[in-house]
Amino acid sequence: MRYLFLITLLCTGIGLLKAQQMSSFQKALHHYESELDIKFSYDPSLIERILGDFERTQSLEAFISLAETSLPIQVLKISKDYYTVAVIESQYSLTLTDSLESSAIKPPFFVLINSNPIDIEIANDKALFSYKPSLSDTIIAYAPGYAKRLMPVDQLISKKDLSLQLMTQTYLLNDVLIEDYITKGINMDPTSQKITIDLKNLPLLPGETDGDIFASLAALPGIATPDGRPGNLFIRGTSVDQSLILFDNIPIYHRGHYYGTISPYNPKVVDHVEVYRSGYHPRMGGRVGGAIFVNSDTEVTNKPQYGVGMNTLYAMVYGKTPIANNKIGLTLGARHSYPTAVKSPKLNAISESVYAATGLADDEGNILAYPDVTFQDYHVKLIVNPHTKHKISVSGIYSNTNLRYKSPVALANDIESTDFENFGINTEWEYQINESWSSTLINTYSKYGYNNNSEAPTITFFAVNDLTDYNSRFEIANSGVNTHGIQLGLDYKWQSTGLNYKNLIQLNEPPIEFASIQRAHTFSPYANIEWLGFENWFLQLGLRGTYYSPKSSFQWSPRLAANFRATSWLNLKATAGLYHQFLSQVKNLEFGNGGFDNELWMLAGEMNGNIISGEQYMAGFMINSNSWLLDIEGYYKTANGVTYYEDRRFNDASGYFTADDLIYGIDTYLKKGVGEYTSVWAGYSYSNSKITLDTTNLTTYKSKYVQPHTAYIGTAYQKDRWKFSATWKFGSGLNAKSLEIAFAQVIYERAQANRAPGSPQAPDPFADLPERYPNIHSLDLSASYKIPCTDKRPWSASFGLSVINVYDRNNLIDRAFRGNPPPPRFIDRRALGFAPNLMVTIEW
């Protein structure tokens, strides 16, 4: 039903998108062309953005005179019946007003073009400046004590006398925001320790041409994908399930399509992504690692925008349109994979990595069967602005991945299937109570489902994991004082996890069966204070408390963030906080079939599952001067009470136990801007970890996925229609003597102890196991070219080529143990090999 709902909305939106309207000025040009049999030549990408009413009953000469007087254009008569309309540099007058008091803001003012301040004159409390409108420019105006405000090109092309309302800013640290942190479109705010990725302005990243969100995150210092899958994000060493990932406040529980190799979001419907590597605002909780917030547009677009695209993995479509005099905005997006028969080189590389050492591979590691795979995702968002004090939005997502395959190792070629599904809907209401206080009410409902089963009677098997999540959050915030801000709120969650499992381990024996359901209520009041002192200090002090119903427990989670601007080029920063997690994945357990990457989501309960408690500390500094940027952060993190299962598969003899994780390290990052079009960056990270089992002797292991040493060097070039990027990455080999291998060794030793008397003993495959696998490294490249709009071509097109692992490095990332049938042995699993990808996108 939800699938049909999203499809209906998508079709409705496409119909609305066809109702594109020509601007009044452009209509006037067409009118005179038709009436006087003349021709105007112009750039439609700019001219169509001119807003306002233009009378078509006056003479041509009067129309041209009025246009040249009120607009930044020049109309030249080339011949008797041929005219050109060109955008020219013009003198602008800008008035800034307080959005709450509607009063004029007194100087000083600042206007930035592409992050660079321009010369302005002040006359009668107005800013006067010269500028030639361009679609490639980003224009920002601001005044001390107010938030920066983007000046849309539609306004700059439509009139020369401008007026802009600015919102009062909760705090202000002039020029603290580090723009172009890695490259254009990636910014760093040292005050909140937040990295923002602007998808609209994001240039090409190495190995990607489609703006894959998870792949973009992996380019940030401290975020790693050790097995090469973008969805398996380890934020400063914490496991994937310990980081909070939200799309428009909707929780995402699976790692992406095709077992984490493709992000489950259409990048064309995403506006920006917020990344927190060490601590985040107390309004959010439920995880002990980092946080990633994926956000779609929050404002109604001025004009319809839509596009279609395809690469070698999927096809996509998106559209954005204003409705009802720009009071309502609709955004729609969809992606779908190709038929299984279409196998591109990148899809083959993904398949070789994903299916290695699974039930689809033989004892030599050869893959015997390739599944039929389909994946799809849909997004819809409605923005309503009924009043200047109100903003309402409704957002929905649906993503699904389905695999069907014949098991080559079953008693017969039974058809087995695996299905991941994530559905959610979020409503948000923002209300400006008065000039000092505002409120936000958010309600979110989501469902996640994993289903793995056999479709033939020869193998009795199914595994189903369901997760339902309802969240309501109310917050009231004070935003009327420049030196401090206050946020107070209450966060309520109702969650339910279900497990239904049945598996035949041995013939002529009863199957293993489990069925359980766990429900939980959490109530979390929170408060946060932000304080700016002496224009150099920024402090954020927060507190979140949580009552968790199944254990009738209450946890306090204090959080602190500090930033000190020592000089104009040096910032010192630190964070500290306690975090608690009530929903997590059981480690080591593969509750599905075939050895694929899957873990059971489970709530902390009385019989199994624990409340994970964690601490996070970070201290560092940032130097930003003369196009140089140096960022160094050291961190220390814990996660206590992580749930493990004693075996790889469910059985009657095994149970749950807990472990404590300790992770610490340092991230260093250096970037240099070279001229106007090029940036070069390099980074190095050191990380270490310790997993202590809750056993009598407190045995410790190192984490499988934490690499002690990682380094990279990259570059990006962007000029006119061309974009290029490249990066070379190096990392220590993953830990071979991990806890997972320790479990496998126990299984091996049990089998040896139970072998028949007198039977020969096979060589011990664990005897020569190294401490770590060999070091890994690879080179990723990307290039793209854009065909812009012209007066004869009202659309643009982009073409891209990306290559992951250019020199096809054979990177060993894991070894799976097989003891049955004998002899015992390991099967290698490797990261992506040479993986090229082509992309084309058409937008209008």
PDB file of C-alpha atoms in Angstrom, residues 47-240:
ATOM      1  CA  ILE A  47      16.189  35.547 -18.804  1.00  0.00           C
ATOM      2  CA  GLU A  48      13.557  32.993 -17.759  1.00  0.00           C
ATOM      3  CA  ARG A  49      14.342  33.813 -14.103  1.00  0.00           C
ATOM      4  CA  ILE A  50      13.201  37.438 -14.419  1.00  0.00           C
ATOM      5  CA  LEU A  51      10.199  37.926 -12.157  1.00  0.00           C
ATOM      6  CA  GLY A  52       7.509  40.616 -12.242  1.00  0.00           C
ATOM      7  CA  ASP A  53       4.809  41.807 -14.646  1.00  0.00           C
ATOM      8  CA  PHE A  54       5.716  43.362 -17.984  1.00  0.00           C
ATOM      9  CA  GLU A  55       3.068  45.121 -20.044  1.00  0.00           C
ATOM     10  CA  ARG A  56       2.907  44.062 -23.697  1.00  0.00           C
ATOM     11  CA  THR A  57       0.635  46.826 -25.025  1.00  0.00           C
ATOM     12  CA  GLN A  58       3.268  49.582 -25.136  1.00  0.00           C
ATOM     13  CA  SER A  59       5.573  50.205 -28.059  1.00  0.00           C
ATOM     14  CA  LEU A  60       8.739  48.168 -28.501  1.00  0.00           C
ATOM     15  CA  GLU A  61      10.892  51.231 -27.801  1.00  0.00           C
ATOM     16  CA  ALA A  62       9.074  51.964 -24.534  1.00  0.00           C
ATOM     17  CA  PHE A  63       9.335  48.299 -23.487  1.00  0.00           C
ATOM     18  CA  ILE A  64      13.107  48.261 -24.132  1.00  0.00           C
ATOM     19  CA  SER A  65      13.610  51.543 -22.271  1.00  0.00           C
ATOM     20  CA  LEU A  66      11.702  50.280 -19.241  1.00  0.00           C
ATOM     21  CA  ALA A  67      13.578  46.968 -19.246  1.00  0.00           C
ATOM     22  CA  GLU A  68      17.003  48.629 -19.411  1.00  0.00           C
ATOM     23  CA  THR A  69      16.052  51.033 -16.619  1.00  0.00           C
ATOM     24  CA  SER A  70      14.691  48.460 -14.172  1.00  0.00           C
ATOM     25  CA  LEU A  71      16.723  45.360 -15.051  1.00  0.00           C
ATOM     26  CA  PRO A  72      20.476  44.624 -15.284  1.00  0.00           C
ATOM     27  CA  ILE A  73      20.234  44.043 -19.029  1.00  0.00           C
ATOM     28  CA  GLN A  74      21.108  45.785 -22.272  1.00  0.00           C
ATOM     29  CA  VAL A  75      19.110  45.404 -25.480  1.00  0.00           C
ATOM     30  CA  LEU A  76      21.085  46.021 -28.667  1.00  0.00           C
ATOM     31  CA  LYS A  77      19.587  46.341 -32.127  1.00  0.00           C
ATOM     32  CA  ILE A  78      21.830  44.376 -34.464  1.00  0.00           C
ATOM     33  CA  SER A  79      19.704  44.753 -37.591  1.00  0.00           C
ATOM     34  CA  LYS A  80      16.219  45.765 -38.595  1.00  0.00           C
ATOM     35  CA  ASP A  81      14.634  42.625 -37.219  1.00  0.00           C
ATOM     36  CA  TYR A  82      17.302  41.190 -34.891  1.00  0.00           C
ATOM     37  CA  TYR A  83      18.036  42.172 -31.270  1.00  0.00           C
ATOM     38  CA  THR A  84      20.278  40.816 -28.538  1.00  0.00           C
ATOM     39  CA  VAL A  85      19.436  40.844 -24.824  1.00  0.00           C
ATOM     40  CA  ALA A  86      22.562  40.678 -22.652  1.00  0.00           C
ATOM     41  CA  VAL A  87      23.026  40.692 -18.891  1.00  0.00           C
ATOM     42  CA  ILE A  88      25.419  43.481 -17.897  1.00  0.00           C
ATOM     43  CA  GLU A  89      27.128  44.758 -14.780  1.00  0.00           C
ATOM     44  CA  SER A  90      24.804  47.147 -12.973  1.00  0.00           C
ATOM     45  CA  GLN A  91      24.664  49.259  -9.824  1.00  0.00           C
ATOM     46  CA  TYR A  92      22.577  47.632  -7.060  1.00  0.00           C
ATOM     47  CA  SER A  93      21.020  49.117  -3.958  1.00  0.00           C
ATOM     48  CA  LEU A  94      20.474  46.737  -1.021  1.00  0.00           C
ATOM     49  CA  THR A  95      18.369  47.384   2.084  1.00  0.00           C
ATOM     50  CA  LEU A  96      18.574  44.900   4.979  1.00  0.00           C
ATOM     51  CA  THR A  97      15.695  44.623   7.445  1.00  0.00           C
ATOM     52  CA  ASP A  98      15.088  42.697  10.644  1.00  0.00           C
ATOM     53  CA  SER A  99      12.689  39.842   9.808  1.00  0.00           C
ATOM     54  CA  LEU A 100      10.891  40.079  13.158  1.00  0.00           C
ATOM     55  CA  GLU A 101      10.755  43.823  13.807  1.00  0.00           C
ATOM     56  CA  SER A 102      10.548  44.852  10.106  1.00  0.00           C
ATOM     57  CA  SER A 103      12.969  47.688  10.868  1.00  0.00           C
ATOM     58  CA  ALA A 104      16.005  48.677   8.826  1.00  0.00           C
ATOM     59  CA  ILE A 105      19.306  47.201   9.952  1.00  0.00           C
ATOM     60  CA  LYS A 106      22.044  49.765  10.495  1.00  0.00           C
ATOM     61  CA  PRO A 107      25.484  49.374   8.896  1.00  0.00           C
ATOM     62  CA  PRO A 108      27.950  47.726   8.757  1.00  0.00           C
ATOM     63  CA  PHE A 109      26.818  45.380   5.987  1.00  0.00           C
ATOM     64  CA  PHE A 110      28.727  42.709   4.122  1.00  0.00           C
ATOM     65  CA  VAL A 111      28.169  41.187   0.688  1.00  0.00           C
ATOM     66  CA  LEU A 112      30.121  38.080  -0.381  1.00  0.00           C
ATOM     67  CA  ILE A 113      30.404  36.645  -3.878  1.00  0.00           C
ATOM     68  CA  ASN A 114      31.647  33.065  -3.880  1.00  0.00           C
ATOM     69  CA  SER A 115      32.802  33.526  -0.262  1.00  0.00           C
ATOM     70  CA  ASN A 116      34.848  36.632  -1.142  1.00  0.00           C
ATOM     71  CA  PRO A 117      33.787  40.067   0.239  1.00  0.00           C
ATOM     72  CA  ILE A 118      33.222  42.778  -2.368  1.00  0.00           C
ATOM     73  CA  ASP A 119      33.548  46.553  -2.154  1.00  0.00           C
ATOM     74  CA  ILE A 120      30.344  48.335  -1.166  1.00  0.00           C
ATOM     75  CA  GLU A 121      29.372  51.909  -0.411  1.00  0.00           C
ATOM     76  CA  ILE A 122      26.965  52.920   2.340  1.00  0.00           C
ATOM     77  CA  ALA A 123      24.399  55.614   1.549  1.00  0.00           C
ATOM     78  CA  ASN A 124      21.222  56.252   3.562  1.00  0.00           C
ATOM     79  CA  ASP A 125      21.644  52.900   5.355  1.00  0.00           C
ATOM     80  CA  LYS A 126      21.770  51.119   2.018  1.00  0.00           C
ATOM     81  CA  ALA A 127      24.587  49.053   0.532  1.00  0.00           C
ATOM     82  CA  LEU A 128      25.557  50.069  -3.016  1.00  0.00           C
ATOM     83  CA  PHE A 129      27.598  47.659  -5.132  1.00  0.00           C
ATOM     84  CA  SER A 130      28.227  46.694  -8.766  1.00  0.00           C
ATOM     85  CA  TYR A 131      27.582  43.195 -10.027  1.00  0.00           C
ATOM     86  CA  LYS A 132      26.841  41.198 -13.182  1.00  0.00           C
ATOM     87  CA  PRO A 133      24.411  38.326 -12.425  1.00  0.00           C
ATOM     88  CA  SER A 134      25.686  34.804 -13.086  1.00  0.00           C
ATOM     89  CA  LEU A 135      24.142  31.407 -12.330  1.00  0.00           C
ATOM     90  CA  SER A 136      27.503  30.059 -11.178  1.00  0.00           C
ATOM     91  CA  ASP A 137      27.864  32.641  -8.395  1.00  0.00           C
ATOM     92  CA  THR A 138      26.779  32.360  -4.775  1.00  0.00           C
ATOM     93  CA  ILE A 139      25.797  35.751  -3.305  1.00  0.00           C
ATOM     94  CA  ILE A 140      25.443  36.155   0.460  1.00  0.00           C
ATOM     95  CA  ALA A 141      24.520  39.216   2.521  1.00  0.00           C
ATOM     96  CA  TYR A 142      24.811  39.567   6.266  1.00  0.00           C
ATOM     97  CA  ALA A 143      25.213  41.982   9.138  1.00  0.00           C
ATOM     98  CA  PRO A 144      26.685  41.456  12.635  1.00  0.00           C
ATOM     99  CA  GLY A 145      24.154  39.771  14.897  1.00  0.00           C
ATOM    100  CA  TYR A 146      22.201  38.226  12.009  1.00  0.00           C
ATOM    101  CA  ALA A 147      22.395  34.961  10.122  1.00  0.00           C
ATOM    102  CA  LYS A 148      23.839  34.966   6.623  1.00  0.00           C
ATOM    103  CA  ARG A 149      21.221  35.094   3.873  1.00  0.00           C
ATOM    104  CA  LEU A 150      21.533  33.798   0.326  1.00  0.00           C
ATOM    105  CA  MET A 151      20.512  36.299  -2.384  1.00  0.00           C
ATOM    106  CA  PRO A 152      18.794  34.289  -5.152  1.00  0.00           C
ATOM    107  CA  VAL A 153      19.768  35.017  -8.739  1.00  0.00           C
ATOM    108  CA  ASP A 154      16.053  35.431  -9.486  1.00  0.00           C
ATOM    109  CA  GLN A 155      16.071  38.627  -7.399  1.00  0.00           C
ATOM    110  CA  LEU A 156      19.333  39.959  -8.779  1.00  0.00           C
ATOM    111  CA  ILE A 157      18.182  39.511 -12.374  1.00  0.00           C
ATOM    112  CA  SER A 158      14.708  40.926 -11.708  1.00  0.00           C
ATOM    113  CA  LYS A 159      15.483  44.302 -10.120  1.00  0.00           C
ATOM    114  CA  LYS A 160      18.300  46.604  -9.067  1.00  0.00           C
ATOM    115  CA  ASP A 161      16.702  47.942  -5.894  1.00  0.00           C
ATOM    116  CA  LEU A 162      16.815  45.032  -3.453  1.00  0.00           C
ATOM    117  CA  SER A 163      15.424  44.420   0.008  1.00  0.00           C
ATOM    118  CA  LEU A 164      16.380  41.433   2.114  1.00  0.00           C
ATOM    119  CA  GLN A 165      15.165  40.265   5.524  1.00  0.00           C
ATOM    120  CA  LEU A 166      17.694  38.773   7.934  1.00  0.00           C
ATOM    121  CA  MET A 167      16.956  36.462  10.853  1.00  0.00           C
ATOM    122  CA  THR A 168      18.452  37.262  14.232  1.00  0.00           C
ATOM    123  CA  GLN A 169      21.314  34.870  14.897  1.00  0.00           C
ATOM    124  CA  THR A 170      21.589  33.000  18.166  1.00  0.00           C
ATOM    125  CA  TYR A 171      25.341  33.502  18.244  1.00  0.00           C
ATOM    126  CA  LEU A 172      27.940  34.997  15.971  1.00  0.00           C
ATOM    127  CA  LEU A 173      31.598  34.226  15.568  1.00  0.00           C
ATOM    128  CA  ASN A 174      32.709  36.297  12.593  1.00  0.00           C
ATOM    129  CA  ASP A 175      34.405  34.273   9.852  1.00  0.00           C
ATOM    130  CA  VAL A 176      34.616  31.098  11.962  1.00  0.00           C
ATOM    131  CA  LEU A 177      32.830  28.982   9.351  1.00  0.00           C
ATOM    132  CA  ILE A 178      35.446  27.171   7.297  1.00  0.00           C
ATOM    133  CA  GLU A 179      34.109  27.108   3.762  1.00  0.00           C
ATOM    134  CA  ASP A 180      35.459  24.626   1.211  1.00  0.00           C
ATOM    135  CA  TYR A 181      36.771  22.401   4.033  1.00  0.00           C
ATOM    136  CA  ILE A 182      37.860  19.701   1.608  1.00  0.00           C
ATOM    137  CA  THR A 183      36.583  21.209  -1.605  1.00  0.00           C
ATOM    138  CA  LYS A 184      33.753  23.479  -2.652  1.00  0.00           C
ATOM    139  CA  GLY A 185      30.445  22.448  -1.100  1.00  0.00           C
ATOM    140  CA  ILE A 186      31.955  20.925   2.083  1.00  0.00           C
ATOM    141  CA  ASN A 187      32.059  23.372   5.013  1.00  0.00           C
ATOM    142  CA  MET A 188      33.213  23.051   8.620  1.00  0.00           C
ATOM    143  CA  ASP A 189      31.743  24.897  11.647  1.00  0.00           C
ATOM    144  CA  PRO A 190      34.197  24.609  14.566  1.00  0.00           C
ATOM    145  CA  THR A 191      31.626  25.938  17.057  1.00  0.00           C
ATOM    146  CA  SER A 192      29.183  23.040  16.695  1.00  0.00           C
ATOM    147  CA  GLN A 193      31.822  20.589  15.394  1.00  0.00           C
ATOM    148  CA  LYS A 194      29.584  20.083  12.361  1.00  0.00           C
ATOM    149  CA  ILE A 195      30.634  19.345   8.786  1.00  0.00           C
ATOM    150  CA  THR A 196      28.034  20.313   6.174  1.00  0.00           C
ATOM    151  CA  ILE A 197      27.985  18.876   2.670  1.00  0.00           C
ATOM    152  CA  ASP A 198      26.007  21.032   0.226  1.00  0.00           C
ATOM    153  CA  LEU A 199      24.901  18.625  -2.486  1.00  0.00           C
ATOM    154  CA  LYS A 200      23.892  21.452  -4.852  1.00  0.00           C
ATOM    155  CA  ASN A 201      27.389  22.954  -4.855  1.00  0.00           C
ATOM    156  CA  LEU A 202      29.358  19.756  -4.340  1.00  0.00           C
ATOM    157  CA  PRO A 203      31.913  19.248  -7.096  1.00  0.00           C
ATOM    158  CA  LEU A 204      33.230  15.943  -8.291  1.00  0.00           C
ATOM    159  CA  LEU A 205      34.648  13.645  -5.619  1.00  0.00           C
ATOM    160  CA  PRO A 206      37.164  10.940  -6.525  1.00  0.00           C
ATOM    161  CA  GLY A 207      35.550   7.702  -7.670  1.00  0.00           C
ATOM    162  CA  GLU A 208      32.057   9.217  -7.913  1.00  0.00           C
ATOM    163  CA  THR A 209      30.151  11.184 -10.568  1.00  0.00           C
ATOM    164  CA  ASP A 210      26.632  10.772  -9.195  1.00  0.00           C
ATOM    165  CA  GLY A 211      26.946  12.530  -5.827  1.00  0.00           C
ATOM    166  CA  ASP A 212      26.568   9.274  -3.883  1.00  0.00           C
ATOM    167  CA  ILE A 213      26.015  10.508  -0.332  1.00  0.00           C
ATOM    168  CA  PHE A 214      27.756   7.721   1.554  1.00  0.00           C
ATOM    169  CA  ALA A 215      30.730   7.873  -0.816  1.00  0.00           C
ATOM    170  CA  SER A 216      30.920  11.631  -0.151  1.00  0.00           C
ATOM    171  CA  LEU A 217      31.006  11.002   3.600  1.00  0.00           C
ATOM    172  CA  ALA A 218      33.881   8.558   3.227  1.00  0.00           C
ATOM    173  CA  ALA A 219      36.024  11.444   1.923  1.00  0.00           C
ATOM    174  CA  LEU A 220      35.912  13.152   5.351  1.00  0.00           C
ATOM    175  CA  PRO A 221      38.708  12.742   7.918  1.00  0.00           C
ATOM    176  CA  GLY A 222      37.802  10.224  10.605  1.00  0.00           C
ATOM    177  CA  ILE A 223      35.176   8.410   8.531  1.00  0.00           C
ATOM    178  CA  ALA A 224      36.247   5.116   6.999  1.00  0.00           C
ATOM    179  CA  THR A 225      34.799   2.326   4.898  1.00  0.00           C
ATOM    180  CA  PRO A 226      37.376  -0.409   5.602  1.00  0.00           C
ATOM    181  CA  ASP A 227      35.685  -3.035   3.412  1.00  0.00           C
ATOM    182  CA  GLY A 228      35.185  -0.607   0.517  1.00  0.00           C
ATOM    183  CA  ARG A 229      31.390  -0.444   0.821  1.00  0.00           C
ATOM    184  CA  PRO A 230      30.207   3.186   1.156  1.00  0.00           C
ATOM    185  CA  GLY A 231      27.308   2.168   3.412  1.00  0.00           C
ATOM    186  CA  ASN A 232      29.563   0.499   5.987  1.00  0.00           C
ATOM    187  CA  LEU A 233      30.556   3.811   7.573  1.00  0.00           C
ATOM    188  CA  PHE A 234      32.769   3.629  10.635  1.00  0.00           C
ATOM    189  CA  ILE A 235      32.792   7.066  12.260  1.00  0.00           C
ATOM    190  CA  ARG A 236      35.989   7.204  14.275  1.00  0.00           C
ATOM    191  CA  GLY A 237      35.985   3.476  14.832  1.00  0.00           C
ATOM    192  CA  THR A 238      32.441   2.959  16.110  1.00  0.00           C
ATOM    193  CA  SER A 239      30.424   0.243  14.379  1.00  0.00           C
ATOM    194  CA  VAL A 240      27.815   1.135  11.794  1.00  0.00           C
TER     195      VAL A 240
END
